[in-house]
mmCIF file with all atom_site columns, C-alpha atoms in Angstrom:
data_model
loop_
_atom_site.group_PDB
_atom_site.id
_atom_site.type_symbol
_atom_site.label_atom_id
_atom_site.label_alt_id
_atom_site.label_comp_id
_atom_site.label_asym_id
_atom_site.label_entity_id
_atom_site.label_seq_id
_atom_site.pdbx_PDB_ins_code
_atom_site.Cartn_x
_atom_site.Cartn_y
_atom_site.Cartn_z
_atom_site.occupancy
_atom_site.B_iso_or_equiv
_atom_site.pdbx_formal_charge
_atom_site.auth_seq_id
_atom_site.auth_comp_id
_atom_site.auth_asym_id
_atom_site.auth_atom_id
_atom_site.pdbx_PDB_model_num
ATOM 1  C CA . THR G 1 1  ? -0.156  -0.194 0.016   1.00 75.00 ? 6  THR G CA 1
ATOM 2  C CA . GLY G 1 2  ? 1.032   3.603  -0.240  1.00 87.00 ? 7  GLY G CA 1
ATOM 3  C CA . GLN G 1 3  ? 1.666   4.070  3.416   1.00 93.00 ? 8  GLN G CA 1
ATOM 4  C CA . ALA G 1 4  ? 3.880   0.938  3.934   1.00 94.00 ? 9  ALA G CA 1
ATOM 5  C CA . GLY G 1 5  ? 5.833   1.593  0.744   1.00 93.00 ? 10 GLY G CA 1
ATOM 6  C CA . ALA G 1 6  ? 6.498   5.660  1.858   1.00 94.00 ? 11 ALA G CA 1
ATOM 7  C CA . ILE G 1 7  ? 7.647   4.243  5.709   1.00 96.00 ? 12 ILE G CA 1
ATOM 8  C CA . ARG G 1 8  ? 10.198  1.134  3.731   1.00 96.00 ? 13 ARG G CA 1
ATOM 9  C CA . HIS G 1 9  ? 11.406  4.129  1.741   1.00 96.00 ? 14 HIS G CA 1
ATOM 10 C CA . ALA G 1 10 ? 11.908  6.340  4.811   1.00 96.00 ? 15 ALA G CA 1
ATOM 11 C CA . LEU G 1 11 ? 13.578  3.497  6.526   1.00 97.00 ? 16 LEU G CA 1
ATOM 12 C CA . ALA G 1 12 ? 15.612  2.677  3.495   1.00 97.00 ? 17 ALA G CA 1
ATOM 13 C CA . ARG G 1 13 ? 17.038  6.053  3.237   1.00 97.00 ? 18 ARG G CA 1
ATOM 14 C CA . ALA G 1 14 ? 17.594  6.506  7.027   1.00 97.00 ? 19 ALA G CA 1
ATOM 15 C CA . LEU G 1 15 ? 19.738  3.128  6.903   1.00 97.00 ? 20 LEU G CA 1
ATOM 16 C CA . VAL G 1 16 ? 21.682  4.942  4.110   1.00 97.00 ? 21 VAL G CA 1
ATOM 17 C CA . ARG G 1 17 ? 22.322  7.876  5.937   1.00 97.00 ? 22 ARG G CA 1
ATOM 18 C CA . MET G 1 18 ? 23.259  6.252  8.736   1.00 97.00 ? 23 MET G CA 1
ATOM 19 C CA . ASN G 1 19 ? 25.695  3.395  6.681   1.00 96.00 ? 24 ASN G CA 1
ATOM 20 C CA . PRO G 1 20 ? 26.229  4.549  3.045   1.00 95.00 ? 25 PRO G CA 1
ATOM 21 C CA . GLU G 1 21 ? 27.570  0.705  2.508   1.00 96.00 ? 26 GLU G CA 1
ATOM 22 C CA . PHE G 1 22 ? 23.928  -0.055 2.340   1.00 96.00 ? 27 PHE G CA 1
ATOM 23 C CA . LYS G 1 23 ? 23.415  1.891  -0.514  1.00 96.00 ? 28 LYS G CA 1
ATOM 24 C CA . VAL G 1 24 ? 24.025  -0.309 -3.759  1.00 96.00 ? 29 VAL G CA 1
ATOM 25 C CA . ALA G 1 25 ? 21.891  -3.163 -1.890  1.00 96.00 ? 30 ALA G CA 1
ATOM 26 C CA . LEU G 1 26 ? 19.045  -1.166 -1.539  1.00 96.00 ? 31 LEU G CA 1
ATOM 27 C CA . ARG G 1 27 ? 19.189  0.294  -4.617  1.00 96.00 ? 32 ARG G CA 1
ATOM 28 C CA . LYS G 1 28 ? 19.243  -3.210 -6.411  1.00 96.00 ? 33 LYS G CA 1
ATOM 29 C CA . ALA G 1 29 ? 16.412  -4.268 -4.363  1.00 95.00 ? 34 ALA G CA 1
ATOM 30 C CA . GLY G 1 30 ? 14.437  -1.095 -4.949  1.00 93.00 ? 35 GLY G CA 1
ATOM 31 C CA . TYR G 1 31 ? 13.800  0.260  -1.809  1.00 94.00 ? 36 TYR G CA 1
ATOM 32 C CA . LEU G 1 32 ? 15.315  3.577  -2.773  1.00 95.00 ? 37 LEU G CA 1
ATOM 33 C CA . THR G 1 33 ? 13.390  4.309  -5.866  1.00 94.00 ? 38 THR G CA 1
ATOM 34 C CA . ARG G 1 34 ? 10.149  6.398  -4.994  1.00 92.00 ? 39 ARG G CA 1
ATOM 35 C CA . ASP G 1 35 ? 7.270   5.586  -6.515  1.00 90.00 ? 40 ASP G CA 1
ATOM 36 C CA . PRO G 1 36 ? 6.184   8.728  -8.837  1.00 91.00 ? 41 PRO G CA 1
ATOM 37 C CA . ARG G 1 37 ? 2.363   7.906  -9.305  1.00 91.00 ? 42 ARG G CA 1
ATOM 38 C CA . MET G 1 38 ? 0.145   10.397 -7.760  1.00 92.00 ? 43 MET G CA 1
ATOM 39 C CA . LYS G 1 39 ? -3.224  10.828 -7.209  1.00 94.00 ? 44 LYS G CA 1
ATOM 40 C CA . GLU G 1 40 ? -4.972  12.823 -10.486 1.00 97.00 ? 45 GLU G CA 1
ATOM 41 C CA . ARG G 1 41 ? -6.450  16.082 -9.856  1.00 97.00 ? 46 ARG G CA 1
ATOM 42 C CA . LYS G 1 42 ? -9.952  16.781 -10.537 1.00 97.00 ? 47 LYS G CA 1
ATOM 43 C CA . LYS G 1 43 ? -11.169 18.786 -13.330 1.00 97.00 ? 48 LYS G CA 1
ATOM 44 C CA . PRO G 1 44 ? -13.372 21.574 -13.646 1.00 98.00 ? 49 PRO G CA 1
ATOM 45 C CA . GLY G 1 45 ? -17.213 20.177 -15.258 1.00 96.00 ? 50 GLY G CA 1
ATOM 46 C CA . LEU G 1 46 ? -16.272 16.526 -14.045 1.00 96.00 ? 51 LEU G CA 1
ATOM 47 C CA . LYS G 1 47 ? -17.009 14.626 -10.937 1.00 95.00 ? 52 LYS G CA 1
ATOM 48 C CA . ARG G 1 48 ? -13.755 13.235 -10.210 1.00 96.00 ? 53 ARG G CA 1
ATOM 49 C CA . ALA G 1 49 ? -10.388 13.221 -11.905 1.00 97.00 ? 54 ALA G CA 1
ATOM 50 C CA . ARG G 1 50 ? -12.094 11.492 -15.202 1.00 97.00 ? 55 ARG G CA 1
ATOM 51 C CA . LYS G 1 51 ? -15.829 10.452 -14.381 1.00 97.00 ? 56 LYS G CA 1
ATOM 52 C CA . ALA G 1 52 ? -18.286 12.756 -16.210 1.00 96.00 ? 57 ALA G CA 1
ATOM 53 C CA . PRO G 1 53 ? -21.974 13.597 -15.118 1.00 96.00 ? 58 PRO G CA 1
ATOM 54 C CA . GLN G 1 54 ? -24.093 11.233 -16.910 1.00 95.00 ? 59 GLN G CA 1
ATOM 55 C CA . TYR G 1 55 ? -24.967 12.119 -20.532 1.00 94.00 ? 60 TYR G CA 1
ATOM 56 C CA . THR G 1 56 ? -28.768 12.520 -21.261 1.00 95.00 ? 61 THR G CA 1
ATOM 57 C CA . LYS G 1 57 ? -29.651 12.502 -24.804 1.00 94.00 ? 62 LYS G CA 1
ATOM 58 C CA . ARG G 1 58 ? -32.732 14.448 -24.842 1.00 90.00 ? 63 ARG G CA 1
#
C-alpha cells in the first residue's frame, strides 16, 4: 500500500544515511526509488478526475 511503501522508502533512506555501504544493496532491491504515481487532480466540469456527469440525449 501507499503508506507502507512510504515507510519502507523512509527507512531505507535512513539506513543509507547511517551507513552508506547499504546503498548498493538497497538500490538493487528497489527500496531507494520513490514511486512517482500520484493522485490525478479533479477537473472542472467533471465529478472526479475522469468521471463525467451522466449524458442525457434528450
